[in-house]
């Protein structure tokens, strides 16, 4: 496992932060900041999969690669699947890594960490998680918990994802971060599956993969990257870039 095609899905519509991908962060649109961090991970070519010409042009204006995808995709997974077919129709890349478009502060090593579990042949999807240090976040259903067990290779095998506080008893609790490295065949299978019962109940798309018998393993990283969803988040991201 030495390379992946990294795709960043971006859609213009956002209720809490209008035109979020184009929000300025110290002279560059947020989507370009994410693109730069993905490039710094140095695991393969990087492209933005977008649904709007303004995002497309912003990425190209800053020297990045972008592809236009359908506007009616139900999820980022569907969008990256279409984009992978457009960018790499011959299937030269066996792994597609999905990086969220609203994490301008994500560390390159966190992106590489999502790719690492695929060194195990039986793993269909790699992802990342970090240990909760704040009980308020742990108890908040907006922070998704990963229920896992060590896989013997330095990562963890995911058994379940939930908005509840789990598992019961003494021990660490892990916050799941929604960045995924898909084997190409696993992504193709995933987007063909109908929404699953637990996925619909928990409102967590990754449960569809587990319910279908797919294996997800997670690397542990030191801290969660801040996602930008509100004007307040955006100001914090700007302040972080100003101090770098």
PDB file of C-alpha atoms in Angstrom, residues 19-216:
ATOM      1  CA  UNK A  19     -20.994  29.162   0.476  1.00  0.00           C
ATOM      2  CA  UNK A  20     -18.801  27.394   3.017  1.00  0.00           C
ATOM      3  CA  UNK A  21     -16.163  25.910   0.666  1.00  0.00           C
ATOM      4  CA  UNK A  22     -15.377  29.401  -0.628  1.00  0.00           C
ATOM      5  CA  UNK A  23     -15.072  31.044   2.800  1.00  0.00           C
ATOM      6  CA  UNK A  24     -11.829  33.011   2.936  1.00  0.00           C
ATOM      7  CA  UNK A  25      -9.130  31.808   5.325  1.00  0.00           C
ATOM      8  CA  UNK A  26      -6.226  34.228   5.258  1.00  0.00           C
ATOM      9  CA  UNK A  27      -6.362  34.854   1.524  1.00  0.00           C
ATOM     10  CA  UNK A  28      -7.419  31.437   0.245  1.00  0.00           C
ATOM     11  CA  UNK A  29     -10.792  29.654   0.060  1.00  0.00           C
ATOM     12  CA  UNK A  30     -11.323  26.968   2.678  1.00  0.00           C
ATOM     13  CA  UNK A  31     -11.512  24.234   0.042  1.00  0.00           C
ATOM     14  CA  UNK A  32      -8.046  25.254  -1.186  1.00  0.00           C
ATOM     15  CA  UNK A  33      -6.688  25.072   2.372  1.00  0.00           C
ATOM     16  CA  UNK A  34      -7.990  21.497   2.651  1.00  0.00           C
ATOM     17  CA  UNK A  35      -6.521  20.684  -0.766  1.00  0.00           C
ATOM     18  CA  UNK A  36      -3.114  21.936   0.372  1.00  0.00           C
ATOM     19  CA  UNK A  37      -3.188  19.797   3.511  1.00  0.00           C
ATOM     20  CA  UNK A  38      -4.179  16.750   1.454  1.00  0.00           C
ATOM     21  CA  UNK A  39      -1.285  17.388  -0.904  1.00  0.00           C
ATOM     22  CA  UNK A  40       1.072  17.664   2.064  1.00  0.00           C
ATOM     23  CA  UNK A  41       0.023  14.153   3.124  1.00  0.00           C
ATOM     24  CA  UNK A  42       1.911  12.979   0.012  1.00  0.00           C
ATOM     25  CA  UNK A  43       0.032   9.734  -0.589  1.00  0.00           C
ATOM     26  CA  UNK A  44      -1.143  10.387  -4.145  1.00  0.00           C
ATOM     27  CA  UNK A  45      -2.881  12.838  -6.491  1.00  0.00           C
ATOM     28  CA  UNK A  46      -5.533  15.117  -4.990  1.00  0.00           C
ATOM     29  CA  UNK A  47      -8.713  16.468  -6.571  1.00  0.00           C
ATOM     30  CA  UNK A  48     -11.858  18.294  -5.486  1.00  0.00           C
ATOM     31  CA  UNK A  49     -15.234  16.841  -6.513  1.00  0.00           C
ATOM     32  CA  UNK A  50     -17.675  19.731  -6.631  1.00  0.00           C
ATOM     33  CA  UNK A  51     -21.179  20.623  -7.790  1.00  0.00           C
ATOM     34  CA  UNK A  52     -20.686  24.308  -8.569  1.00  0.00           C
ATOM     35  CA  UNK A  53     -18.587  26.219 -11.080  1.00  0.00           C
ATOM     36  CA  UNK A  54     -17.477  28.767  -8.479  1.00  0.00           C
ATOM     37  CA  UNK A  55     -15.782  26.017  -6.439  1.00  0.00           C
ATOM     38  CA  UNK A  56     -14.368  24.498  -9.628  1.00  0.00           C
ATOM     39  CA  UNK A  57     -12.858  27.815 -10.706  1.00  0.00           C
ATOM     40  CA  UNK A  58     -11.521  28.657  -7.238  1.00  0.00           C
ATOM     41  CA  UNK A  59      -9.635  25.375  -7.077  1.00  0.00           C
ATOM     42  CA  UNK A  60      -8.242  25.768 -10.585  1.00  0.00           C
ATOM     43  CA  UNK A  61      -7.268  29.394  -9.921  1.00  0.00           C
ATOM     44  CA  UNK A  62      -5.054  28.160  -7.099  1.00  0.00           C
ATOM     45  CA  UNK A  63      -3.418  25.455  -9.207  1.00  0.00           C
ATOM     46  CA  UNK A  64      -5.548  22.544  -8.011  1.00  0.00           C
ATOM     47  CA  UNK A  65      -7.502  19.890  -9.869  1.00  0.00           C
ATOM     48  CA  UNK A  66     -11.307  19.850  -9.722  1.00  0.00           C
ATOM     49  CA  UNK A  67     -14.049  17.854 -11.417  1.00  0.00           C
ATOM     50  CA  UNK A  68     -17.716  18.712 -11.740  1.00  0.00           C
ATOM     51  CA  UNK A  69     -20.093  16.091 -10.381  1.00  0.00           C
ATOM     52  CA  UNK A  70     -23.870  15.794 -10.235  1.00  0.00           C
ATOM     53  CA  UNK A  71     -25.683  18.123  -7.859  1.00  0.00           C
ATOM     54  CA  UNK A  72     -28.143  15.496  -6.602  1.00  0.00           C
ATOM     55  CA  UNK A  73     -25.784  13.126  -4.757  1.00  0.00           C
ATOM     56  CA  UNK A  74     -27.131  11.980  -1.397  1.00  0.00           C
ATOM     57  CA  UNK A  75     -23.702  11.779   0.248  1.00  0.00           C
ATOM     58  CA  UNK A  76     -20.033  12.535  -0.124  1.00  0.00           C
ATOM     59  CA  UNK A  77     -19.393   8.839  -0.799  1.00  0.00           C
ATOM     60  CA  UNK A  78     -21.621   8.970  -3.873  1.00  0.00           C
ATOM     61  CA  UNK A  79     -19.861  12.112  -5.059  1.00  0.00           C
ATOM     62  CA  UNK A  80     -16.353  10.671  -4.711  1.00  0.00           C
ATOM     63  CA  UNK A  81     -17.438   7.492  -6.478  1.00  0.00           C
ATOM     64  CA  UNK A  82     -18.551   9.522  -9.498  1.00  0.00           C
ATOM     65  CA  UNK A  83     -15.404  11.649  -9.332  1.00  0.00           C
ATOM     66  CA  UNK A  84     -13.122   8.604  -9.172  1.00  0.00           C
ATOM     67  CA  UNK A  85     -14.685   7.325 -12.387  1.00  0.00           C
ATOM     68  CA  UNK A  86     -14.089  10.673 -14.074  1.00  0.00           C
ATOM     69  CA  UNK A  87     -10.515  11.133 -12.842  1.00  0.00           C
ATOM     70  CA  UNK A  88      -9.320   7.526 -13.054  1.00  0.00           C
ATOM     71  CA  UNK A  89     -11.629   5.662 -15.458  1.00  0.00           C
ATOM     72  CA  UNK A  90      -9.077   2.870 -15.927  1.00  0.00           C
ATOM     73  CA  UNK A  91      -8.965   2.089 -12.205  1.00  0.00           C
ATOM     74  CA  UNK A  92      -5.231   2.615 -11.791  1.00  0.00           C
ATOM     75  CA  UNK A  93      -5.740   3.602  -8.156  1.00  0.00           C
ATOM     76  CA  UNK A  94      -6.949   0.792  -5.911  1.00  0.00           C
ATOM     77  CA  UNK A  95      -7.652   3.127  -2.982  1.00  0.00           C
ATOM     78  CA  UNK A  96      -9.869   6.223  -2.879  1.00  0.00           C
ATOM     79  CA  UNK A  97      -9.367   8.449   0.156  1.00  0.00           C
ATOM     80  CA  UNK A  98     -12.237  10.762   1.079  1.00  0.00           C
ATOM     81  CA  UNK A  99     -11.178  13.909   2.946  1.00  0.00           C
ATOM     82  CA  UNK A 100     -13.956  16.195   4.167  1.00  0.00           C
ATOM     83  CA  UNK A 101     -13.965  19.645   2.617  1.00  0.00           C
ATOM     84  CA  UNK A 102     -14.506  21.506   5.878  1.00  0.00           C
ATOM     85  CA  UNK A 103     -11.354  20.542   7.803  1.00  0.00           C
ATOM     86  CA  UNK A 104      -8.811  23.208   6.787  1.00  0.00           C
ATOM     87  CA  UNK A 105      -6.673  22.454   9.842  1.00  0.00           C
ATOM     88  CA  UNK A 106      -6.379  18.712   9.323  1.00  0.00           C
ATOM     89  CA  UNK A 107      -2.822  17.521   9.747  1.00  0.00           C
ATOM     90  CA  UNK A 108      -1.231  15.613   6.856  1.00  0.00           C
ATOM     91  CA  UNK A 109      -0.327  12.802   9.262  1.00  0.00           C
ATOM     92  CA  UNK A 110      -4.031  12.398  10.139  1.00  0.00           C
ATOM     93  CA  UNK A 111      -4.815  11.868   6.459  1.00  0.00           C
ATOM     94  CA  UNK A 112      -2.033   9.293   6.198  1.00  0.00           C
ATOM     95  CA  UNK A 113      -3.363   7.582   9.312  1.00  0.00           C
ATOM     96  CA  UNK A 114      -6.707   6.874   7.616  1.00  0.00           C
ATOM     97  CA  UNK A 115      -4.818   5.153   4.803  1.00  0.00           C
ATOM     98  CA  UNK A 116      -2.657   2.999   7.095  1.00  0.00           C
ATOM     99  CA  UNK A 117      -5.174   0.250   8.092  1.00  0.00           C
ATOM    100  CA  UNK A 118      -5.459  -0.872   4.466  1.00  0.00           C
ATOM    101  CA  UNK A 119      -2.074  -2.533   4.864  1.00  0.00           C
ATOM    102  CA  UNK A 120      -4.198  -5.422   6.199  1.00  0.00           C
ATOM    103  CA  UNK A 121      -5.688  -7.251   3.227  1.00  0.00           C
ATOM    104  CA  UNK A 122      -9.042  -7.975   4.910  1.00  0.00           C
ATOM    105  CA  UNK A 123      -9.777  -4.298   5.663  1.00  0.00           C
ATOM    106  CA  UNK A 124     -12.288  -2.649   3.298  1.00  0.00           C
ATOM    107  CA  UNK A 125     -12.202   0.876   4.751  1.00  0.00           C
ATOM    108  CA  UNK A 126      -9.635   2.728   6.834  1.00  0.00           C
ATOM    109  CA  UNK A 127     -10.553   5.643   9.070  1.00  0.00           C
ATOM    110  CA  UNK A 128      -9.327   7.577  12.119  1.00  0.00           C
ATOM    111  CA  UNK A 129     -10.379   8.262  15.689  1.00  0.00           C
ATOM    112  CA  UNK A 130      -9.046   9.980  18.787  1.00  0.00           C
ATOM    113  CA  UNK A 131      -9.552   9.379  22.493  1.00  0.00           C
ATOM    114  CA  UNK A 132     -12.038  11.674  24.219  1.00  0.00           C
ATOM    115  CA  UNK A 133     -10.467  13.882  26.861  1.00  0.00           C
ATOM    116  CA  UNK A 134     -13.567  16.009  27.496  1.00  0.00           C
ATOM    117  CA  UNK A 135     -16.577  14.265  29.051  1.00  0.00           C
ATOM    118  CA  UNK A 136     -18.953  16.917  27.704  1.00  0.00           C
ATOM    119  CA  UNK A 137     -17.916  16.032  24.174  1.00  0.00           C
ATOM    120  CA  UNK A 138     -18.095  12.320  24.970  1.00  0.00           C
ATOM    121  CA  UNK A 139     -21.686  12.699  26.183  1.00  0.00           C
ATOM    122  CA  UNK A 140     -22.755  14.876  23.216  1.00  0.00           C
ATOM    123  CA  UNK A 141     -24.598  12.844  20.516  1.00  0.00           C
ATOM    124  CA  UNK A 142     -23.094  15.112  17.851  1.00  0.00           C
ATOM    125  CA  UNK A 143     -19.718  13.525  18.626  1.00  0.00           C
ATOM    126  CA  UNK A 144     -19.757  10.011  17.198  1.00  0.00           C
ATOM    127  CA  UNK A 145     -18.277   7.219  19.288  1.00  0.00           C
ATOM    128  CA  UNK A 146     -16.326   4.325  17.763  1.00  0.00           C
ATOM    129  CA  UNK A 147     -16.624   0.976  19.554  1.00  0.00           C
ATOM    130  CA  UNK A 148     -13.467  -0.901  18.640  1.00  0.00           C
ATOM    131  CA  UNK A 149     -11.026  -3.623  19.583  1.00  0.00           C
ATOM    132  CA  UNK A 150      -7.261  -3.709  18.894  1.00  0.00           C
ATOM    133  CA  UNK A 151      -6.497  -5.592  15.673  1.00  0.00           C
ATOM    134  CA  UNK A 152      -2.979  -6.718  16.603  1.00  0.00           C
ATOM    135  CA  UNK A 153      -1.371  -4.556  13.921  1.00  0.00           C
ATOM    136  CA  UNK A 154      -1.271  -1.212  15.673  1.00  0.00           C
ATOM    137  CA  UNK A 155      -4.807  -0.143  14.737  1.00  0.00           C
ATOM    138  CA  UNK A 156      -8.334  -0.987  15.882  1.00  0.00           C
ATOM    139  CA  UNK A 157     -11.127  -2.942  14.243  1.00  0.00           C
ATOM    140  CA  UNK A 158     -14.458  -1.111  14.356  1.00  0.00           C
ATOM    141  CA  UNK A 159     -17.337  -3.132  15.775  1.00  0.00           C
ATOM    142  CA  UNK A 160     -19.912  -0.345  15.906  1.00  0.00           C
ATOM    143  CA  UNK A 161     -20.383   3.413  15.660  1.00  0.00           C
ATOM    144  CA  UNK A 162     -22.921   5.222  17.804  1.00  0.00           C
ATOM    145  CA  UNK A 163     -24.104   8.581  19.060  1.00  0.00           C
ATOM    146  CA  UNK A 164     -24.628   7.033  22.493  1.00  0.00           C
ATOM    147  CA  UNK A 165     -21.857   6.708  25.064  1.00  0.00           C
ATOM    148  CA  UNK A 166     -20.381   3.256  24.500  1.00  0.00           C
ATOM    149  CA  UNK A 167     -19.015   0.822  25.457  1.00  0.00           C
ATOM    150  CA  UNK A 168     -20.007   0.537  29.100  1.00  0.00           C
ATOM    151  CA  UNK A 169     -17.353   0.150  31.799  1.00  0.00           C
ATOM    152  CA  UNK A 170     -13.853   1.403  32.462  1.00  0.00           C
ATOM    153  CA  UNK A 171     -11.573   2.276  29.573  1.00  0.00           C
ATOM    154  CA  UNK A 172     -11.074   4.842  26.833  1.00  0.00           C
ATOM    155  CA  UNK A 173     -13.839   6.266  24.639  1.00  0.00           C
ATOM    156  CA  UNK A 174     -13.007   7.093  21.060  1.00  0.00           C
ATOM    157  CA  UNK A 175     -14.289   9.941  18.911  1.00  0.00           C
ATOM    158  CA  UNK A 176     -14.700   8.858  15.289  1.00  0.00           C
ATOM    159  CA  UNK A 177     -13.561  11.293  12.607  1.00  0.00           C
ATOM    160  CA  UNK A 178     -15.266  10.850   9.248  1.00  0.00           C
ATOM    161  CA  UNK A 179     -12.321  10.513   6.890  1.00  0.00           C
ATOM    162  CA  UNK A 180     -12.243   7.247   4.952  1.00  0.00           C
ATOM    163  CA  UNK A 181      -9.834   5.344   2.748  1.00  0.00           C
ATOM    164  CA  UNK A 182     -11.886   2.955   0.583  1.00  0.00           C
ATOM    165  CA  UNK A 183     -10.612   0.085  -1.450  1.00  0.00           C
ATOM    166  CA  UNK A 184     -11.955   0.785  -4.918  1.00  0.00           C
ATOM    167  CA  UNK A 185     -14.145  -2.336  -4.917  1.00  0.00           C
ATOM    168  CA  UNK A 186     -15.465  -1.512  -1.437  1.00  0.00           C
ATOM    169  CA  UNK A 187     -16.516   1.973  -2.522  1.00  0.00           C
ATOM    170  CA  UNK A 188     -18.292   0.564  -5.568  1.00  0.00           C
ATOM    171  CA  UNK A 189     -20.120  -1.922  -3.349  1.00  0.00           C
ATOM    172  CA  UNK A 190     -20.980   0.664  -0.716  1.00  0.00           C
ATOM    173  CA  UNK A 191     -22.693   3.119  -3.058  1.00  0.00           C
ATOM    174  CA  UNK A 192     -24.879   0.308  -4.437  1.00  0.00           C
ATOM    175  CA  UNK A 193     -26.181  -0.670  -1.000  1.00  0.00           C
ATOM    176  CA  UNK A 194     -29.522   0.687   0.196  1.00  0.00           C
ATOM    177  CA  UNK A 195     -29.610   2.636   3.476  1.00  0.00           C
ATOM    178  CA  UNK A 196     -29.505   0.133   6.333  1.00  0.00           C
ATOM    179  CA  UNK A 197     -31.691  -0.049   9.456  1.00  0.00           C
ATOM    180  CA  UNK A 198     -29.030   0.980  11.970  1.00  0.00           C
ATOM    181  CA  UNK A 199     -27.703   3.651   9.617  1.00  0.00           C
ATOM    182  CA  UNK A 200     -31.159   5.185   9.485  1.00  0.00           C
ATOM    183  CA  UNK A 201     -31.658   4.877  13.230  1.00  0.00           C
ATOM    184  CA  UNK A 202     -28.298   6.394  14.251  1.00  0.00           C
ATOM    185  CA  UNK A 203     -28.004   8.676  11.192  1.00  0.00           C
ATOM    186  CA  UNK A 204     -24.502   7.307  10.585  1.00  0.00           C
ATOM    187  CA  UNK A 205     -23.667   6.280   7.029  1.00  0.00           C
ATOM    188  CA  UNK A 206     -20.708   4.081   8.007  1.00  0.00           C
ATOM    189  CA  UNK A 207     -23.062   1.628   9.708  1.00  0.00           C
ATOM    190  CA  UNK A 208     -24.290   0.648   6.247  1.00  0.00           C
ATOM    191  CA  UNK A 209     -20.856  -0.819   5.571  1.00  0.00           C
ATOM    192  CA  UNK A 210     -20.718  -2.722   8.875  1.00  0.00           C
ATOM    193  CA  UNK A 211     -24.245  -4.071   8.442  1.00  0.00           C
ATOM    194  CA  UNK A 212     -23.235  -5.372   5.014  1.00  0.00           C
ATOM    195  CA  UNK A 213     -20.307  -7.274   6.529  1.00  0.00           C
ATOM    196  CA  UNK A 214     -17.589  -4.879   5.396  1.00  0.00           C
ATOM    197  CA  UNK A 215     -14.572  -4.398   7.648  1.00  0.00           C
ATOM    198  CA  UNK A 216     -13.591  -0.930   8.905  1.00  0.00           C
TER     199      UNK A 216
END
